[in-house]
Each structure stands twice: as C-alpha cells, then as structure tokens.
CSV table of C-alpha atoms and ligand atoms in Angstrom, one decimal:
chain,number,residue,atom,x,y,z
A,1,UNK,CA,55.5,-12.0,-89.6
A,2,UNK,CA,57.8,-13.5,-86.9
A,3,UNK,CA,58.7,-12.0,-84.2
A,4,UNK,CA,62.5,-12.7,-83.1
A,5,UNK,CA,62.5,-12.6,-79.5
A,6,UNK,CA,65.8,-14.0,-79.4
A,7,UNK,CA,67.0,-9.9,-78.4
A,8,UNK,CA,64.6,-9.3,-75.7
A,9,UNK,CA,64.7,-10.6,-72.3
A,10,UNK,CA,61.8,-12.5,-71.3
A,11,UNK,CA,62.4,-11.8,-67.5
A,12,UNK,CA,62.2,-8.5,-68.5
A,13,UNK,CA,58.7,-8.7,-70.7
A,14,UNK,CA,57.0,-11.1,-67.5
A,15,UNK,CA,58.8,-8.0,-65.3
A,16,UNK,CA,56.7,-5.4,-67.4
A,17,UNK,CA,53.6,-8.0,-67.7
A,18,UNK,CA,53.5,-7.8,-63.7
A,19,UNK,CA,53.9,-4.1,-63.1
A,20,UNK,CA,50.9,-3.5,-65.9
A,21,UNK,CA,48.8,-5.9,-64.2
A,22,UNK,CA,49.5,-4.7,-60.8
A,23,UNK,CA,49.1,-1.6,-61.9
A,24,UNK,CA,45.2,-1.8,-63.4
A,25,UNK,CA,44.9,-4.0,-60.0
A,26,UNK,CA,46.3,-0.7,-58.2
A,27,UNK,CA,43.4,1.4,-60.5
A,28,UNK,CA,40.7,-0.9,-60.0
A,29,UNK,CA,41.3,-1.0,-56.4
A,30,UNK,CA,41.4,2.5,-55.9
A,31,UNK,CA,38.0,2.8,-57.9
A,32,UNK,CA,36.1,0.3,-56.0
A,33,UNK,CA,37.6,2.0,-52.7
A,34,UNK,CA,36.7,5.5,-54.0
A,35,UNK,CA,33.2,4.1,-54.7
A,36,UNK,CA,33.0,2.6,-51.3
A,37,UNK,CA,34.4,5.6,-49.9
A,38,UNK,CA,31.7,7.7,-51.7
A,39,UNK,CA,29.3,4.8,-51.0
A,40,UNK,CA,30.2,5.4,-47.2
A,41,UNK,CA,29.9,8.4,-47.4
A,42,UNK,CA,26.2,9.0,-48.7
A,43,UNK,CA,25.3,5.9,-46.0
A,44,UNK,CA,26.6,7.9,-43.3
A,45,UNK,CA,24.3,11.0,-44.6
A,46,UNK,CA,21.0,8.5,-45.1
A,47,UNK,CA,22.0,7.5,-41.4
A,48,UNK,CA,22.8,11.0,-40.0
A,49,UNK,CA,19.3,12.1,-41.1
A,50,UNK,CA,18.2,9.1,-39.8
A,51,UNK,CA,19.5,9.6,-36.1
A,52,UNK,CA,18.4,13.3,-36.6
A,53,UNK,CA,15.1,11.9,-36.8
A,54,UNK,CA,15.4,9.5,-34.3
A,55,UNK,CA,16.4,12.0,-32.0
A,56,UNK,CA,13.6,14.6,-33.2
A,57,UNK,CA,10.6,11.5,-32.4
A,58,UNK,CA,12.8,11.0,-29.1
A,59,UNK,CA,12.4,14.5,-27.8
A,60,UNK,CA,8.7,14.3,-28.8
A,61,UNK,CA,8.3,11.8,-26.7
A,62,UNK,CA,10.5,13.1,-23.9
A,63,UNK,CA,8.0,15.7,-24.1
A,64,UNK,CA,5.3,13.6,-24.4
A,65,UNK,CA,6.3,12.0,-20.9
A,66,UNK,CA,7.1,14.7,-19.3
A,67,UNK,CA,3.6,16.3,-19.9
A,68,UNK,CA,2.0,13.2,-19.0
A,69,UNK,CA,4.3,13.1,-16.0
A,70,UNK,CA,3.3,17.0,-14.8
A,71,UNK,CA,-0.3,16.2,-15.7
A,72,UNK,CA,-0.4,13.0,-13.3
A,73,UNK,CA,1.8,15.0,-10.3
A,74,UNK,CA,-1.2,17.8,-11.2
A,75,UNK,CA,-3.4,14.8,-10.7
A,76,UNK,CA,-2.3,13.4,-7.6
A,77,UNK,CA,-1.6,16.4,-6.0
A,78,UNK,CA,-5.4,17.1,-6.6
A,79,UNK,CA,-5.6,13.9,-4.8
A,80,UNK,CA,-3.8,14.6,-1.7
A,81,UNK,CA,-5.8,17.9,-1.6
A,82,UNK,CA,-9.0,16.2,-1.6
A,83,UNK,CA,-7.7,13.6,1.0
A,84,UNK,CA,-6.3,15.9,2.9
A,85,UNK,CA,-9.6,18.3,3.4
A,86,UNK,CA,-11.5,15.5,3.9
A,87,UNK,CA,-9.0,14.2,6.6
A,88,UNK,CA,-9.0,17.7,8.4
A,89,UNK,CA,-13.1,17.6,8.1
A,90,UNK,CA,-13.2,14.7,9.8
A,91,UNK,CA,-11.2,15.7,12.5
A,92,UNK,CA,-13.2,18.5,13.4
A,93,UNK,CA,-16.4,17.1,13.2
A,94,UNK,CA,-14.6,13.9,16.0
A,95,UNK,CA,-13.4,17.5,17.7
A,96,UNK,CA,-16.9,18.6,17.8
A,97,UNK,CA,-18.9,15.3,18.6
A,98,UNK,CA,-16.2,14.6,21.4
A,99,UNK,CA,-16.6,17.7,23.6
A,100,UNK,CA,-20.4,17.8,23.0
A,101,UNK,CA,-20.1,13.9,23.8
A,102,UNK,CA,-18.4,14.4,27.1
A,103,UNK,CA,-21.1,17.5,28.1
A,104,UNK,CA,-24.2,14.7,27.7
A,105,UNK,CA,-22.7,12.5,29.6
A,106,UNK,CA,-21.7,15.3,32.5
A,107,UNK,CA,-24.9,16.2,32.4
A,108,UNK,CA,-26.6,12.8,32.4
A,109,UNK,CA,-24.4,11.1,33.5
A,110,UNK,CA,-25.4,8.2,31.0
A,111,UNK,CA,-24.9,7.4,26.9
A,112,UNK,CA,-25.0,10.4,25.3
A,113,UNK,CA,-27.5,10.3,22.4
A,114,UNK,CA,-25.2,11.1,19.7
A,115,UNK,CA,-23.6,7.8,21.1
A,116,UNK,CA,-26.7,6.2,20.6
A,117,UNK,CA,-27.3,7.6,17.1
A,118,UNK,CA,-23.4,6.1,16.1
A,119,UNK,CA,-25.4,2.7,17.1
A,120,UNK,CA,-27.3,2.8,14.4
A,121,UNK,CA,-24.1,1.8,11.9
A,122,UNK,CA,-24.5,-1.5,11.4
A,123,UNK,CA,-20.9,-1.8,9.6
A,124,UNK,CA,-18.9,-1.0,13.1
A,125,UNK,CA,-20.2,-4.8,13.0
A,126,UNK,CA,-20.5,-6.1,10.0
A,127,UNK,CA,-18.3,-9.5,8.9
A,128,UNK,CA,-16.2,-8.8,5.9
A,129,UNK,CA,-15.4,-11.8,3.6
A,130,UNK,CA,-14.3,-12.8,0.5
A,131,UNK,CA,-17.5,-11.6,-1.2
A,132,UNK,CA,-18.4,-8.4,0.9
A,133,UNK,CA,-16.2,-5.7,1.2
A,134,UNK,CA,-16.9,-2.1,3.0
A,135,UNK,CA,-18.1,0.2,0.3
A,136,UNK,CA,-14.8,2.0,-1.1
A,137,UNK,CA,-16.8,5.6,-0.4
A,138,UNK,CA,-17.5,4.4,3.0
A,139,UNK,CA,-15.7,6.9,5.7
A,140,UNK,CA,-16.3,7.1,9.3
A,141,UNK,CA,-18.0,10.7,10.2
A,142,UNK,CA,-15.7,11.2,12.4
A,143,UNK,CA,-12.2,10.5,14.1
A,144,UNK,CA,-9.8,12.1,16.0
A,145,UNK,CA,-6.1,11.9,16.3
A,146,UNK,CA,-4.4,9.1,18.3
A,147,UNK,CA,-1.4,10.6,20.9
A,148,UNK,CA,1.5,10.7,19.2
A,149,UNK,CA,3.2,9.2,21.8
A,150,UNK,CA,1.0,6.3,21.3
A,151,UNK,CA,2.2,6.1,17.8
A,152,UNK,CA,5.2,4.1,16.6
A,153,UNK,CA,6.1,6.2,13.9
A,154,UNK,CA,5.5,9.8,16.1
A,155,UNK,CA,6.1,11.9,12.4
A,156,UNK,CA,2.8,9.8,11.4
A,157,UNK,CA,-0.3,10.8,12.1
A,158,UNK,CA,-3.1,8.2,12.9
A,159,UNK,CA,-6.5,8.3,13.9
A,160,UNK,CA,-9.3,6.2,15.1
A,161,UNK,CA,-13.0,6.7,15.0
A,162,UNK,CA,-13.9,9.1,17.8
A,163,UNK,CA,-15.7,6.5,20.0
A,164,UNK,CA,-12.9,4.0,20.1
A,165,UNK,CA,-10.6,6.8,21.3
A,166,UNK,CA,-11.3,6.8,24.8
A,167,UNK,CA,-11.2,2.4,25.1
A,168,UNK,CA,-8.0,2.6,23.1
A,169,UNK,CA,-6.3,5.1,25.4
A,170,UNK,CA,-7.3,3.3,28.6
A,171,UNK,CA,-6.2,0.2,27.2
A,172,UNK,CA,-2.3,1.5,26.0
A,173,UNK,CA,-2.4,3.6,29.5
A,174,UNK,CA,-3.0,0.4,31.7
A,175,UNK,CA,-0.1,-1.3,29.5
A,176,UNK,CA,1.8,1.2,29.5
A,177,UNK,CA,1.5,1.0,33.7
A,178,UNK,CA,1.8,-2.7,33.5
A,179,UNK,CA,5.6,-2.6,31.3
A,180,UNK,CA,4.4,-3.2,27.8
A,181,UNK,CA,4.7,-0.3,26.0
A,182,UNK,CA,2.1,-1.0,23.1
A,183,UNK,CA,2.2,0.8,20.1
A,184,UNK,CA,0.6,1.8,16.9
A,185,UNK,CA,1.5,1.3,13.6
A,186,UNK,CA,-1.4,1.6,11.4
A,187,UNK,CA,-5.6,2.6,12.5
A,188,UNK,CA,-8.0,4.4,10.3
A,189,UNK,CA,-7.1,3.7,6.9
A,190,UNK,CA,-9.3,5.6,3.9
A,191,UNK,CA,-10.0,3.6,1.0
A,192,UNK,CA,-6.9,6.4,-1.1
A,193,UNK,CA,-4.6,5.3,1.7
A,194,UNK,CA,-5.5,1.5,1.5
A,195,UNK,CA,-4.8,1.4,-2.3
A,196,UNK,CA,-1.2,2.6,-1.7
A,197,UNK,CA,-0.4,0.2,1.2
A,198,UNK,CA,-2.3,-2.8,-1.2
A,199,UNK,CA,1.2,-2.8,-3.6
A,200,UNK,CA,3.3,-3.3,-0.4
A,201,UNK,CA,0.4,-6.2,1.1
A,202,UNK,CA,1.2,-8.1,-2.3
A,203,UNK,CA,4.7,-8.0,-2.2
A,204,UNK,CA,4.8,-9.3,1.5
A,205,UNK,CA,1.8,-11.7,0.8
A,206,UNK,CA,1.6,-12.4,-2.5
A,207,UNK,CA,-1.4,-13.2,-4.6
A,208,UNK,CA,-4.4,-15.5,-4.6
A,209,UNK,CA,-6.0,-16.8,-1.0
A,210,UNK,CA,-3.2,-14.5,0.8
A,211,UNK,CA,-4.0,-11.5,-1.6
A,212,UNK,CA,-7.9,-11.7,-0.5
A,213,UNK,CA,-7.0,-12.0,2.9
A,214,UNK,CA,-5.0,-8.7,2.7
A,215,UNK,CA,-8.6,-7.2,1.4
A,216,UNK,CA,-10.1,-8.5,4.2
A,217,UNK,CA,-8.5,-6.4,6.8
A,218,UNK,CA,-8.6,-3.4,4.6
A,219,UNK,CA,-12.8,-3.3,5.5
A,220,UNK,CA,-11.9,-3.0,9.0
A,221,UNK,CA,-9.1,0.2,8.9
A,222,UNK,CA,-11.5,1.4,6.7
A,223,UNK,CA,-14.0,1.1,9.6
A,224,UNK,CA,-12.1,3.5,12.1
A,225,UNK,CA,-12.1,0.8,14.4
A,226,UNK,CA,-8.5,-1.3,14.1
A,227,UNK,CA,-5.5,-0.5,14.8
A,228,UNK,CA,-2.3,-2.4,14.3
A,229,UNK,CA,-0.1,-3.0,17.7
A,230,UNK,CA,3.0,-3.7,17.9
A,231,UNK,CA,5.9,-3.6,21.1
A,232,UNK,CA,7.8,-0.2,21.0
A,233,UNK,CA,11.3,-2.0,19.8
A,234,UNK,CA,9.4,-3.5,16.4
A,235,UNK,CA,8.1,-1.9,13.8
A,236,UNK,CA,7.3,-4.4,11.1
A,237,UNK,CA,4.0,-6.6,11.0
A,238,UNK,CA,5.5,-10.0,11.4
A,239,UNK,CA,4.2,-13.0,13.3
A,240,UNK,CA,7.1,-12.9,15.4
A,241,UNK,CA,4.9,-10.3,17.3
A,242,UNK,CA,3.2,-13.6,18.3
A,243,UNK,CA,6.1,-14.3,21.1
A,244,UNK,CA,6.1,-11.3,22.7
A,245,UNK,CA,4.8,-10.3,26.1
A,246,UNK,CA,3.0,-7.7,24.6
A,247,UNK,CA,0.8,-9.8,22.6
A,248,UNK,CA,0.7,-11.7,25.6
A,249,UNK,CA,-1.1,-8.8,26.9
A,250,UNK,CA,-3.2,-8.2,24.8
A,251,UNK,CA,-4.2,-11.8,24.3
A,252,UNK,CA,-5.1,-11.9,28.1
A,253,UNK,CA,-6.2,-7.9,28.6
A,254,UNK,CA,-7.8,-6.1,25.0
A,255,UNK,CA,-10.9,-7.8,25.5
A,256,UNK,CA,-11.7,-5.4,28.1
A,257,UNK,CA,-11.6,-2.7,26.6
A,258,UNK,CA,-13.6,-3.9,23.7
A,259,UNK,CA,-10.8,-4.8,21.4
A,260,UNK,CA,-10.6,-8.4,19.4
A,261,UNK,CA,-7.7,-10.1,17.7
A,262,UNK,CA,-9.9,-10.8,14.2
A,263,UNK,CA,-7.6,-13.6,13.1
A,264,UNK,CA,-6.3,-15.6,15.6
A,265,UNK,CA,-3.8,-18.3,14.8
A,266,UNK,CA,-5.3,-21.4,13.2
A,267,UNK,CA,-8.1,-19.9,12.4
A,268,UNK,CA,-10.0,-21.5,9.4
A,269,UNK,CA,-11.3,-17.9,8.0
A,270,UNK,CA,-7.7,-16.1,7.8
A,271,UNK,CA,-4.3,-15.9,8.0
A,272,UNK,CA,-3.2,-15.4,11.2
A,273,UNK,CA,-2.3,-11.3,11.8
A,274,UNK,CA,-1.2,-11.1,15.7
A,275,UNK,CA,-1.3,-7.3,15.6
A,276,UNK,CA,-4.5,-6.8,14.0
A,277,UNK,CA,-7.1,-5.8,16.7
A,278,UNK,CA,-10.5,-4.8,16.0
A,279,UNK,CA,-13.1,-2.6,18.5
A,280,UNK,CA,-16.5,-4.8,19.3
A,281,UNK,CA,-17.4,-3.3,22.4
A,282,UNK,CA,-17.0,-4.6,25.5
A,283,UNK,CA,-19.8,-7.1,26.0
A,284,UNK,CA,-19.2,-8.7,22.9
A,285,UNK,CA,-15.5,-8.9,23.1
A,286,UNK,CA,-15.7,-10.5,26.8
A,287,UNK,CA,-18.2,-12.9,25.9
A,288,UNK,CA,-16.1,-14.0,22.7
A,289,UNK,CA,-13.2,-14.0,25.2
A,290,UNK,CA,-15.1,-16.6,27.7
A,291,UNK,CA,-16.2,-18.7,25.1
A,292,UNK,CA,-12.8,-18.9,23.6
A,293,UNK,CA,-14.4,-18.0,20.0
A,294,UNK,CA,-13.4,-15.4,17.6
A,295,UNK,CA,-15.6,-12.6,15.6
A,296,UNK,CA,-15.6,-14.7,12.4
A,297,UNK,CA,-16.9,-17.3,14.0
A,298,UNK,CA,-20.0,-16.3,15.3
A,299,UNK,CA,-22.9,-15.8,13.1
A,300,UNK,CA,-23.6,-12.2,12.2
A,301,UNK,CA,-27.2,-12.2,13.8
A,302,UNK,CA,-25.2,-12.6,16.8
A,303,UNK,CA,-23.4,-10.3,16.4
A,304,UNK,CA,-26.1,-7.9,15.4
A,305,UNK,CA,-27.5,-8.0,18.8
A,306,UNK,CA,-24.6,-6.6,20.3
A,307,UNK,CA,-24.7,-3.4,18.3
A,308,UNK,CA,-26.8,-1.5,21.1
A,309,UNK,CA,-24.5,-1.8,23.2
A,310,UNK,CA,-21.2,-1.5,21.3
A,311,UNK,CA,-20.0,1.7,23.4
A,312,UNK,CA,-21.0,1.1,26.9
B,1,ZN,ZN1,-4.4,-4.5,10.3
C-alpha cells in the first residue's frame, strides 16, 4: 500500500515528531529525577542515622572525657593535699627545731646539737651531675617560711631549710642597708613542685645539654638550700641579672654568709645561671671565694671535709 502524503503537511508531521519525543524526553526525565529524588531521599535517611550515631559515640565520649577529666582533678587535688600536709609538717617541725635551736645556743652559747646532728647530711654537700641526681623522695626535715617581704612575688610563699634561714636574712638585711634590694624568686623546691616548673625550664631552654643542666639545679632547690635572687624591679631569670649592681653584690658579699653562685659564667660544668645561689657554709664559701674557684670545681672529698662545719 502507498501512502499519499501529498495531503499532509510534513512541517506538521516533524512538528508532532518533536512534541512526542520531547514529550517521552519530559517522562523519562521526570522518572530519573523522581528516582533521584527518592534516591536522595533514602541517602539522607542512611546519613541521618548515621550522624545520629555519630553524635550518640560523640557524647560517649564527651562523657568519657569528662569522667576522665573529674577523675584526674580528683587526682590532683589528692596531690595538692598530700603536698600541702607535707608542706605544713615541715614547717612545724623548722618552727619546732628553730626555737629549741635558739634555747641551746642561749644556754651554751655554742652549736646546738641538733645543729650538729643536721651535719650529718652529707647531701647539704653533695655535687649533682649529669649522672647523680637528689633522690626524688628526698625532702629536707625541716624549713621555715622566708619574709614575705623578702619575696618577689609577696602572694608566694617560699621557704628555705631552717638552718639557712638565719645566713639568708642577714645577708638580704645588710643589702637591703647597703641599696640593693635583693629578692627572691624561687628556694625550696619539692620534687611535685620541680616537675611543674620542668615544662616551663624546657620551653626557656630547650632540650639536650641545656635540658640536663635545668636537672641539675633542680637537686639543689630540692636541697632547701638555694634560692634564686633577683633585684626588686626584675622578675624573670635572665642573664641580664648579670649587669646589675645587685649581682654585683652578691658576686663581692654572699660568700659571707655562706652562699655560692654554682654556675658562674664560663664555667665548663654549666650554663651560666647568675641568680642561682647555693648555701655551703661559710668557711667553704670564703675559701672558694679566695681561691677564685667554684663548688663544681673542687673535688667532693674536699668538699666533704667542710661538712662539720657547714653552719658555724
Ligand atoms: Zn635556681
């Protein structure tokens, strides 16, 4: 059969071709948009349950921190007890050992004999190095407050072993009466105390040689016998402290009263701490002082021999 096509207008049949097509394109489109739609949909469920979960692990472990969190404040706070009490105990027993010091040597007028007995600590001595250390449960039996005028943070407590006490307040008195208004930052130091200033020691001195050098001066706060001086405008340990008539001072005066710069400048033990000052006694720090030596430098069976004598 032919078809005559001569009647129909073939503009008209592309016309209708075009409309149908765009019509199943308009259908299929709509499909594969519902689908995607749908598609969509069921994807933002899966991924709503999934942040739900997220957020359910999340708050268990919120939780999880925050317990841990309580439990190490609980911890800590046990901590500070413990240092605390055994603070206060040694403060009384310094109290004690103090006033029944100063009635022995009313009444004898010489040593007393629990100054004698403190003698017998061969540590108020002792050379720290790179391979010994104080013992970390080492703590002096007993020190007393330093004037909190003395101090130069006055809010801040600090003490020193109870038979430095009196050389350290005759030496800050006399500069005090000669201008230089000495002042300290940092004495006794418990081995809790020391590992809390350690993570500011690194940041100012970083690690290797210098980080074993800040260990070294740990031994002797630990001791009850340093304290750190600084003039009353400064509070920061810098070597600047180094050109200041204060250090001066020291550098010309500490010696007697029994007190020792440990690391000098140049020294070939240390680096150089201008504000670190140790108690030796007097007849070891004057005959360091007239030899122009320095602790580290002599040999501890020197050093030993001074021992006796370390309070008088
Ligand atoms: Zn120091």
């Amino acid at each position: 059969m032919k078809i005559d096509w001569s009647g129909v207008n073939k503009k008209n049949v592309l016309r209708g071709s075009i409309a149908g097509l765009v019509a199943i394109l308009l259908a299929v489109g709509f499909a594969y948009a519902w689908s995607g739609y749908r598609a969509l949909v069921y994807e933002n469920q899966v991924t709503r349950e999934g942040v739900e979960a997220l957020q359910v692990s999340l708050k268990e472990a919120r939780d999880k921190l925050a317990n841990a969190r309580a439990e190490n404040a609980h911890l800590t706070g046990q901590n500070e007890d413990l240092s605390t009490s055994l603070r206060s105990e040694q403060q009384k027993t310094g109290e004690l050992q103090y006033s029944i010091q100063q009635q022995i040597n009313q009444i004898s007028g010489t040593v007393g004999v629990l100054d004698k007995l403190s003698k017998t600590d061969s540590e108020l001595l002792a050379k720290y190095s790179k391979v010994y250390f104080l013992n970390e449960n080492y703590a002096p039996p007993s020190v007393l407050n330093i004037d909190s005028k003395y101090s130069s943070d006055p809010k801040k407590t600090q003490q020193i072993l109870v038979q430095v006490l009196p050389f350290l307040n005759r030496m800050l008195q006399d500069a005090s009466a000669q201008g230089m208004e000495l002042k300290v930052v940092s004495a006794y130091r418990s081995f809790a105390d020391q590992a809390a200033v350690k993570t500011g020691y690194k940041i100012t001195y970083g690690s290797g040689a210098n980080r074993f050098s800040a260990d070294q001066g740990y031994s002797e706060h630990q001791l009850g016998t340093t304290v750190d001086l600084l003039n009353a405008s400064s509070t920061v340990l810098t070597t600047k402290f180094e050109s200041t008539s204060a250090y001066k001072w020291l550098n010309e005066n500490a010696y007697k009263y029994g007190f020792v710069l440990s690391y000098p400048k140049n020294n070939s033990y240390y680096i150089f701490e201008p504000w670190h000052w140790r108690f030796v006694g007097v007849a070891l720090a004057t005959d360091l002082h007239n030899q122009g030596k320095y602790f580290y430098e002599m040999s501890q069976r020197d050093i030993d021999n001074y021992l006796v004598k370390i309070f008088d």
